[in-house]
Tab-separated table of C-alpha atoms in Angstrom:
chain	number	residue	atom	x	y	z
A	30	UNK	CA	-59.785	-18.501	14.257
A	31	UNK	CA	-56.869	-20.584	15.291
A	32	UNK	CA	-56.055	-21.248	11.627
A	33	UNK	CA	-56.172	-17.398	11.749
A	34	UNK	CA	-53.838	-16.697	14.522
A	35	UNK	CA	-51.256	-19.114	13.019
A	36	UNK	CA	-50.559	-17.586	9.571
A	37	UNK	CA	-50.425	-13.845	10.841
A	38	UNK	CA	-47.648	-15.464	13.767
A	39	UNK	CA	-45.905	-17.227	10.715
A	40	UNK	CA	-46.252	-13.769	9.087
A	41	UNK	CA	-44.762	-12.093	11.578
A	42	UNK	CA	-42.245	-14.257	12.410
A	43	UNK	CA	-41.061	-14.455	8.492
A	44	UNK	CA	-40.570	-10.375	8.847
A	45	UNK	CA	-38.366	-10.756	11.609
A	46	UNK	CA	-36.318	-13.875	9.751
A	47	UNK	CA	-33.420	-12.005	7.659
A	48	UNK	CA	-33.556	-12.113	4.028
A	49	UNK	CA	-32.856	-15.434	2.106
A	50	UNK	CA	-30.248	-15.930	-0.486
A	51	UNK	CA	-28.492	-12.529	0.680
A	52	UNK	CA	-25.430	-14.405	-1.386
A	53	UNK	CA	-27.281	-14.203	-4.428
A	54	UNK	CA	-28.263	-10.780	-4.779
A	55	UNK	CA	-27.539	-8.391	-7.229
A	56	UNK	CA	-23.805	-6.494	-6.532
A	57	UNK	CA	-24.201	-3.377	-5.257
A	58	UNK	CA	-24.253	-0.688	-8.308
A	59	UNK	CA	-21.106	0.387	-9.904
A	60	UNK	CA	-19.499	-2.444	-8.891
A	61	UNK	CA	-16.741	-3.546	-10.844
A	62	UNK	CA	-14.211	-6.350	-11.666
A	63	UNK	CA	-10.439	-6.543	-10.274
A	64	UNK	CA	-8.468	-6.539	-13.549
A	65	UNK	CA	-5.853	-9.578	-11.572
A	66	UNK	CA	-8.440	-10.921	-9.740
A	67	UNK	CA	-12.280	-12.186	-10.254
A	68	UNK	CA	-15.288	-11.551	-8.586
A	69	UNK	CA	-16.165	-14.621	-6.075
A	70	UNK	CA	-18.143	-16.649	-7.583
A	71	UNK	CA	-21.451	-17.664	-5.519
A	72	UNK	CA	-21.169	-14.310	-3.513
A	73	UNK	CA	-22.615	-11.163	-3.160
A	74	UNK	CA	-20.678	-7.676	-3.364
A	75	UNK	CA	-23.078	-5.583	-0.840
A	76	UNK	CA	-19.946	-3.020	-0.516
A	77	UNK	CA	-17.963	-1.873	-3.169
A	78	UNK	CA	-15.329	1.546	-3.244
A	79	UNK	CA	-12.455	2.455	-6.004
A	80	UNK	CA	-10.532	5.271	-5.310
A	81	UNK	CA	-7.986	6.706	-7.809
A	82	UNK	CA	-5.847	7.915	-4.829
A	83	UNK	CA	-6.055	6.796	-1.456
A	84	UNK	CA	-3.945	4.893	1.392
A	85	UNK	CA	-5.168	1.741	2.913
A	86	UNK	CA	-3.471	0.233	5.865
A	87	UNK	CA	-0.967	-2.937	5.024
A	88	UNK	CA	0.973	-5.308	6.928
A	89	UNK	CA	4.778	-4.714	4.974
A	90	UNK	CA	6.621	-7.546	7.201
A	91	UNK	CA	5.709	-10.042	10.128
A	92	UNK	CA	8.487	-11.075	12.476
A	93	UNK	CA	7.651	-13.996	14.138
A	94	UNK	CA	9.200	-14.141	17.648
A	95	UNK	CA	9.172	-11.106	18.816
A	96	UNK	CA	6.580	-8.472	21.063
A	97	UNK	CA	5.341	-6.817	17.982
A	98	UNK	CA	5.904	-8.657	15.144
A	99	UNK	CA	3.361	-6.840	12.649
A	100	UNK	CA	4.947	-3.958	10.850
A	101	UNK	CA	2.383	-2.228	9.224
A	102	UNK	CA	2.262	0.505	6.444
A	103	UNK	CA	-0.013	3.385	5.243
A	104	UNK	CA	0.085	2.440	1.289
A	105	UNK	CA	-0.817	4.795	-0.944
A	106	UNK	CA	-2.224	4.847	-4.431
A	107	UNK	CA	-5.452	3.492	-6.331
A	108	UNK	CA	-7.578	1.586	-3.534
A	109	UNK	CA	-10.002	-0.546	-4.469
A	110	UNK	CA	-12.449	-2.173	-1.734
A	111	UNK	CA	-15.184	-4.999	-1.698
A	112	UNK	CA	-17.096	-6.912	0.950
A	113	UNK	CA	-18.597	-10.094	0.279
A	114	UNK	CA	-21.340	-12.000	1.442
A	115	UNK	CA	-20.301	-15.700	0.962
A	116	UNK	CA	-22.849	-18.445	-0.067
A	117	UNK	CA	-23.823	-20.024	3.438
A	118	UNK	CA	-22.012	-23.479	2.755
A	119	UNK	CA	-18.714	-21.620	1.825
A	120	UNK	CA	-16.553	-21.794	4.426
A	121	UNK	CA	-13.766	-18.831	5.636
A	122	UNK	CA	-10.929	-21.509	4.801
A	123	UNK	CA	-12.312	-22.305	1.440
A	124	UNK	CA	-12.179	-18.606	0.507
A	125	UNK	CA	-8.678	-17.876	1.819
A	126	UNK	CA	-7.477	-20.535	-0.035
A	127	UNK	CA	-8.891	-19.867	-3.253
A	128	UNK	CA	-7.659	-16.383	-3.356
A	129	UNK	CA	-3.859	-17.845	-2.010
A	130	UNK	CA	-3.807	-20.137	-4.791
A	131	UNK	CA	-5.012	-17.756	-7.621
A	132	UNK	CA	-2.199	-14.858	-6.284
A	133	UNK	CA	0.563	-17.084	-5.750
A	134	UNK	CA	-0.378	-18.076	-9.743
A	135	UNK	CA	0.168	-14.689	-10.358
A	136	UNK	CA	3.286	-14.050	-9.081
A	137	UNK	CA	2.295	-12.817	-5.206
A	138	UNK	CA	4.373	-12.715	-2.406
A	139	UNK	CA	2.457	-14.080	0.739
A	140	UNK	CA	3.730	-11.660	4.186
A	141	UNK	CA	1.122	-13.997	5.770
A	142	UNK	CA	-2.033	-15.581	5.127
A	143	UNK	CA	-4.166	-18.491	7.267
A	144	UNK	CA	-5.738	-18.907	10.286
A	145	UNK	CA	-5.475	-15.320	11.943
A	146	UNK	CA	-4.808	-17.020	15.492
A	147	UNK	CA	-1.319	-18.617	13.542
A	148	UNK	CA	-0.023	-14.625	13.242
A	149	UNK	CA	-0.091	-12.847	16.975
A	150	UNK	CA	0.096	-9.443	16.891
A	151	UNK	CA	-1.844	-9.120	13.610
A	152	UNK	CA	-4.951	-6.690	13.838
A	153	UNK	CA	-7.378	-9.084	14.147
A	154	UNK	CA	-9.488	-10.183	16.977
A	155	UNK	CA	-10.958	-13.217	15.844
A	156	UNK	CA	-8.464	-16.134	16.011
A	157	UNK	CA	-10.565	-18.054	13.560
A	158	UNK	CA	-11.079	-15.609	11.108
A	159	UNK	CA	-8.723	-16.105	8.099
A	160	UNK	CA	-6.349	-13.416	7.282
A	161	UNK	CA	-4.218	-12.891	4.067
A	162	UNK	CA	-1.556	-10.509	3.096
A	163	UNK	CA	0.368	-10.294	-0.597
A	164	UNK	CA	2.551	-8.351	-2.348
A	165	UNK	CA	3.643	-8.340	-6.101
A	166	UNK	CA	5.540	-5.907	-8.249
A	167	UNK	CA	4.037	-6.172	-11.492
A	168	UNK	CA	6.714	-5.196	-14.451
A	169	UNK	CA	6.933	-1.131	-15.372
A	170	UNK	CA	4.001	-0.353	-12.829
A	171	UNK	CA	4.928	-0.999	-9.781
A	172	UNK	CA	3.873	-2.658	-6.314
A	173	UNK	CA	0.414	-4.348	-5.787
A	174	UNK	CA	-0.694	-4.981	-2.244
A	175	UNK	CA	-3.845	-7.649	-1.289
A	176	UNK	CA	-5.075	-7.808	2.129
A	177	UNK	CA	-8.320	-10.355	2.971
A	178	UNK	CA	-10.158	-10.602	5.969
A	179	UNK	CA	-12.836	-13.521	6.015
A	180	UNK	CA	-14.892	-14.293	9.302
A	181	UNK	CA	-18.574	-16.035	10.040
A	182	UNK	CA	-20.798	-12.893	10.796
A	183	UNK	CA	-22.598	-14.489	13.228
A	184	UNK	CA	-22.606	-17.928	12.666
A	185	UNK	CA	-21.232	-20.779	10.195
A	186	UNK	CA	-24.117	-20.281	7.461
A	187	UNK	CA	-23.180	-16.490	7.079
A	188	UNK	CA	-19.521	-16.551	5.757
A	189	UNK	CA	-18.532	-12.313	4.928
A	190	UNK	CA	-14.704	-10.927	3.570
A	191	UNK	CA	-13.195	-7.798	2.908
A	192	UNK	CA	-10.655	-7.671	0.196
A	193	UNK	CA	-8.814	-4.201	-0.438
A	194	UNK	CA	-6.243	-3.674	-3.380
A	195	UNK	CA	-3.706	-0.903	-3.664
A	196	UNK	CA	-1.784	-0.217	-7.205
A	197	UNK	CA	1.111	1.811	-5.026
A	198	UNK	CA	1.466	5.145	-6.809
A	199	UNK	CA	2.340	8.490	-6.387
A	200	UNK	CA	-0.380	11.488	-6.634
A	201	UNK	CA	-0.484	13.658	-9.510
A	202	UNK	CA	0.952	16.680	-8.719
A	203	UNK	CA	-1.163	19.405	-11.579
A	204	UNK	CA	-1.132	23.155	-11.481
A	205	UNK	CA	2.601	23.610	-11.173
A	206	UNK	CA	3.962	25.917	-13.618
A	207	UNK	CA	7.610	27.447	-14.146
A	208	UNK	CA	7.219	30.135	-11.570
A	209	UNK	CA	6.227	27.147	-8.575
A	210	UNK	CA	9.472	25.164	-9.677
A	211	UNK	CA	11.487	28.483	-9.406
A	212	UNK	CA	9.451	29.389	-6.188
A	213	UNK	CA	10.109	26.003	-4.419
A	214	UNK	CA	13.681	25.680	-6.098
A	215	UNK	CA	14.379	29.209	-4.162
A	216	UNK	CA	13.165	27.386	-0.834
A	217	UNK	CA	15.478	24.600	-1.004
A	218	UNK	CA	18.259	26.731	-1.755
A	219	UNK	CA	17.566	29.026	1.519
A	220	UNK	CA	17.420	25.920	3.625
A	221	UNK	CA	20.770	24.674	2.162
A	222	UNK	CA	22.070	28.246	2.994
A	223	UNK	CA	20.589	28.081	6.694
A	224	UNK	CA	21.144	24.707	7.419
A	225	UNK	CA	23.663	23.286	5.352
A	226	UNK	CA	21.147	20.142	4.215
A	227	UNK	CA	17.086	19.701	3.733
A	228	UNK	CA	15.274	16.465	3.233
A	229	UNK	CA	13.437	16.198	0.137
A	230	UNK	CA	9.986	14.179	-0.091
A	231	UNK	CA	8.657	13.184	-2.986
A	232	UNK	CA	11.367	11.404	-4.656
A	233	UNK	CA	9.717	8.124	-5.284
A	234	UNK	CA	11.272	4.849	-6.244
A	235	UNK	CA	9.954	1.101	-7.407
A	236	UNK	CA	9.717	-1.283	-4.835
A	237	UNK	CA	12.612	-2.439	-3.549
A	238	UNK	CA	14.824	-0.757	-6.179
A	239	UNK	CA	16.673	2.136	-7.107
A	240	UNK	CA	13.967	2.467	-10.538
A	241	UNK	CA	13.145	6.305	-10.856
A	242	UNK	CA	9.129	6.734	-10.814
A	243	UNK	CA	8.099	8.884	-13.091
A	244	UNK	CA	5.796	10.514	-10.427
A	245	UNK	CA	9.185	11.980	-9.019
A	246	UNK	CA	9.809	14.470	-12.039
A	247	UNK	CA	8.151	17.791	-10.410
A	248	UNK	CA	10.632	17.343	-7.099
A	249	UNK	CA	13.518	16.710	-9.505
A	250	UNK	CA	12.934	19.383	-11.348
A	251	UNK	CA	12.789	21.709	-8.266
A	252	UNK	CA	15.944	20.608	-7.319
A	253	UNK	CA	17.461	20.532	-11.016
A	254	UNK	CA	16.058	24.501	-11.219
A	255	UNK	CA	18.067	25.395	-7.762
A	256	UNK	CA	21.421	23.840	-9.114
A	257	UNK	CA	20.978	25.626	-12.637
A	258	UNK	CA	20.283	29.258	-10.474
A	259	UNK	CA	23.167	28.680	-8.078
A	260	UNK	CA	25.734	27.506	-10.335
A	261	UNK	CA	28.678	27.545	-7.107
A	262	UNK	CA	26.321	25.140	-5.406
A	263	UNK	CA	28.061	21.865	-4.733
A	264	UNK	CA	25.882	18.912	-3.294
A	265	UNK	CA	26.188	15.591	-1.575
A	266	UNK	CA	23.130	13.627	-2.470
A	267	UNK	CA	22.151	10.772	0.684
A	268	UNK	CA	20.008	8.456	0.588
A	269	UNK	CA	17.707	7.011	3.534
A	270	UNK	CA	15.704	4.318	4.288
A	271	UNK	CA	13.006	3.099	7.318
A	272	UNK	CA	14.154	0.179	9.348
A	273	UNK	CA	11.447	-2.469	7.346
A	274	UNK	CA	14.299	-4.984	6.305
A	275	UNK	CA	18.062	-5.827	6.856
A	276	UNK	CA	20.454	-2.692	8.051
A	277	UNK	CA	23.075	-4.251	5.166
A	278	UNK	CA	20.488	-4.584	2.046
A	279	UNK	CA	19.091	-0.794	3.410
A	280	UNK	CA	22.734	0.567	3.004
A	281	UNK	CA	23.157	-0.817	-0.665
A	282	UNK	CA	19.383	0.149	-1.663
A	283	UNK	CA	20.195	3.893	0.022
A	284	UNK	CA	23.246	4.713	-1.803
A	285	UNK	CA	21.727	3.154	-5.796
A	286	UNK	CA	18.732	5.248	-4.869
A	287	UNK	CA	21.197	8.625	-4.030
A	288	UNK	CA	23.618	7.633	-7.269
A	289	UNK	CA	20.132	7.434	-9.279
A	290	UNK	CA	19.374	11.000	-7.881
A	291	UNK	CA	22.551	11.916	-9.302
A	292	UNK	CA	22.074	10.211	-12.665
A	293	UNK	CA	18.985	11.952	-13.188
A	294	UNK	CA	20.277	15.450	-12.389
A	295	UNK	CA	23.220	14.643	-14.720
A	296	UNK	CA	21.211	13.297	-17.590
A	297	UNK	CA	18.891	16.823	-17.258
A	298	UNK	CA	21.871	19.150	-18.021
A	299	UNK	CA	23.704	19.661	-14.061
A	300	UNK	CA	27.569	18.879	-14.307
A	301	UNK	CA	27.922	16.000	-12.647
A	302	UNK	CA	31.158	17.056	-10.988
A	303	UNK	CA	29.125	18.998	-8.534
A	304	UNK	CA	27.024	15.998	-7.206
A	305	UNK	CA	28.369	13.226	-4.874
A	306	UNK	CA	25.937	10.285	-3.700
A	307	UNK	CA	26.192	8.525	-0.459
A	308	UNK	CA	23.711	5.644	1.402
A	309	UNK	CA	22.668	5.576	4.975
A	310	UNK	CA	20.085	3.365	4.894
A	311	UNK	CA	18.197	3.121	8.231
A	312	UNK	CA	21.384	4.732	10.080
A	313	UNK	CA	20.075	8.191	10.212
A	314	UNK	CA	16.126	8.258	11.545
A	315	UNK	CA	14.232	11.579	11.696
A	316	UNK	CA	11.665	9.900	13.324
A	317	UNK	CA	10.438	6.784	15.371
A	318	UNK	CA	10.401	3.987	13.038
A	319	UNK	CA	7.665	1.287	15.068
A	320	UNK	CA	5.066	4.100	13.374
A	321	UNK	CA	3.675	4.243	9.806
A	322	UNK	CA	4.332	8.072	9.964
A	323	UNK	CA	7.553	7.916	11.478
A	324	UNK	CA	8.714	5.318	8.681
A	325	UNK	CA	7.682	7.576	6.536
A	326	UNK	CA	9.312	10.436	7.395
A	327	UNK	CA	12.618	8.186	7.208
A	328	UNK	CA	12.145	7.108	3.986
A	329	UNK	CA	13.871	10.095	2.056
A	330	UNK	CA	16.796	11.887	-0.128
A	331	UNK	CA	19.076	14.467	1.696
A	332	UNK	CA	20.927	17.045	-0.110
A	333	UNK	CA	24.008	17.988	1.994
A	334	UNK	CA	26.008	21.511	0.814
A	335	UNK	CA	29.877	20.569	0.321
């Protein structure tokens, strides 16, 4: 009887105990392998997500010294998410590390990556967890941003990390035919008559450069259609930047960006005597630049009516 009421206790008990070897289970269906970056090895993906456009939240720049020193952005483009359960001797250093090492291979910028409690003001409550943020422009695609969160769920023996990716891209734009260019080329042109300037979203440029994306065409083309139907119209062309970054670099980035504007418009059959390019960089705000929304908003091309 006793020998009785012992095994159902250790049954019961062994129901209650969570599931052994959670780091060795199967990954969750449909997950897939990073193309820069392998699966952890010993670990378990129990949450996996790839979108082809999304926006994941990013820390752009950390200023050390000051009340709020993470600036954070809303990236968007392809996200790709997994969470990892960690084989229980792993530890969260071990696993910041390894990815550190392998991005830095790669070409990654670190914005900051360690211990989180080494980074105040990052969004992060545990000061033990380890925290990572990269950045790389890979050649004729653009930026990559890596953020990693690793923390002990629990305890020592249960080692978890989040790891999101985002390939920085603009949406495709589909379903625009001649008669939306000509409708939203007619809109810009009223706003230039009303207001003398309008800011123009959508313009998109590589990281840190005055590159032309190719996701840019359908706004250029609006604004190359308005030019060709008002053929009196004479523009300045500014460019504008958020405040992420020094006011003198900002100024020099802002003005390429505006003279590639120009160059475009140029190359696509507008006489370039009726353009003029200037730069403003983060001189000019529309809108409050310690926001992702606001920075957003700043970062932008102006056409002016001479």
């Amino acid at each position: 009887m006793k020998f009785a009421f012992a095994a159902a206790s250790a049954a019961i008990l062994l129901a209650c105990m969570p599931a052994l070897a959670a780091w060795n289970d199967p990954n969750v269906e449909g997950t897939r392998e990073y193309r820069l970056i392998k699966l952890y090895p010993q670990a378990h993906v129990f949450e996996y997500e790839a979108k082809d456009y999304d926006s994941a939240k990013m820390l752009v720049e950390y200023k050390a010294g000051i009340e709020s020193p993470g600036v954070y952005d809303e990236i968007e483009g392809k996200v790709i998410r997994y969470q990892f359960e960690h084989k229980p001797t792993t530890s969260i250093l071990e696993i910041e590390r390894n990815y550190e090492n392998v991005l830095r291979g790669k070409g990654f910028e670190a914005i900051a990556a360690g211990r989180a409690g080494k980074y105040p003001g990052i969004d992060f409550s545990g000061g033990e967890d380890m925290i990572g943020y990269w950045r790389w422009e890979e050649p004729g695609k653009g930026m990559i941003y890596v953020s990693l969160h690793a923390w002990y769920n629990g305890g020592h023996d249960s080692p978890q990390s989040e790891l999101v990716i985002v390939e920085t891209q603009s949406m495709q734009q589909t379903l625009m035919g001649n008669a939306a260019v000509e409708s939203k080329a007619a809109s810009l042109a009223d706003a230039l008559q009303h207001n003398g300037r309008v800011a123009v979203y959508g313009i998109t440029f590589d990281f840190n450069k005055a590159t032309i994306r190719p996701e840019a065409a359908p706004v250029l083309n609006q604004v190359q259609a308005m030019l060709q139907a008002n053929p009196g119209l004479q523009l300045t062309i500014e460019g504008h930047t958020d405040s992420i970054g020094q006011a003198a670099y900002n100024q020099k980035l802002s003005a390429d960006r505006a003279e590639a504007v120009k160059a475009w418009l140029a190359a696509h059959g507008v006489d370039a005597t009726r353009l003029s390019g200037a730069g403003f960089g983060d001189a000019k705000p529309v809108a409050d630049n310690a926001t992702e929304e606001g920075r957003a908003q700043n970062r932008r091309v102006e056409l002016v009516r001479r």
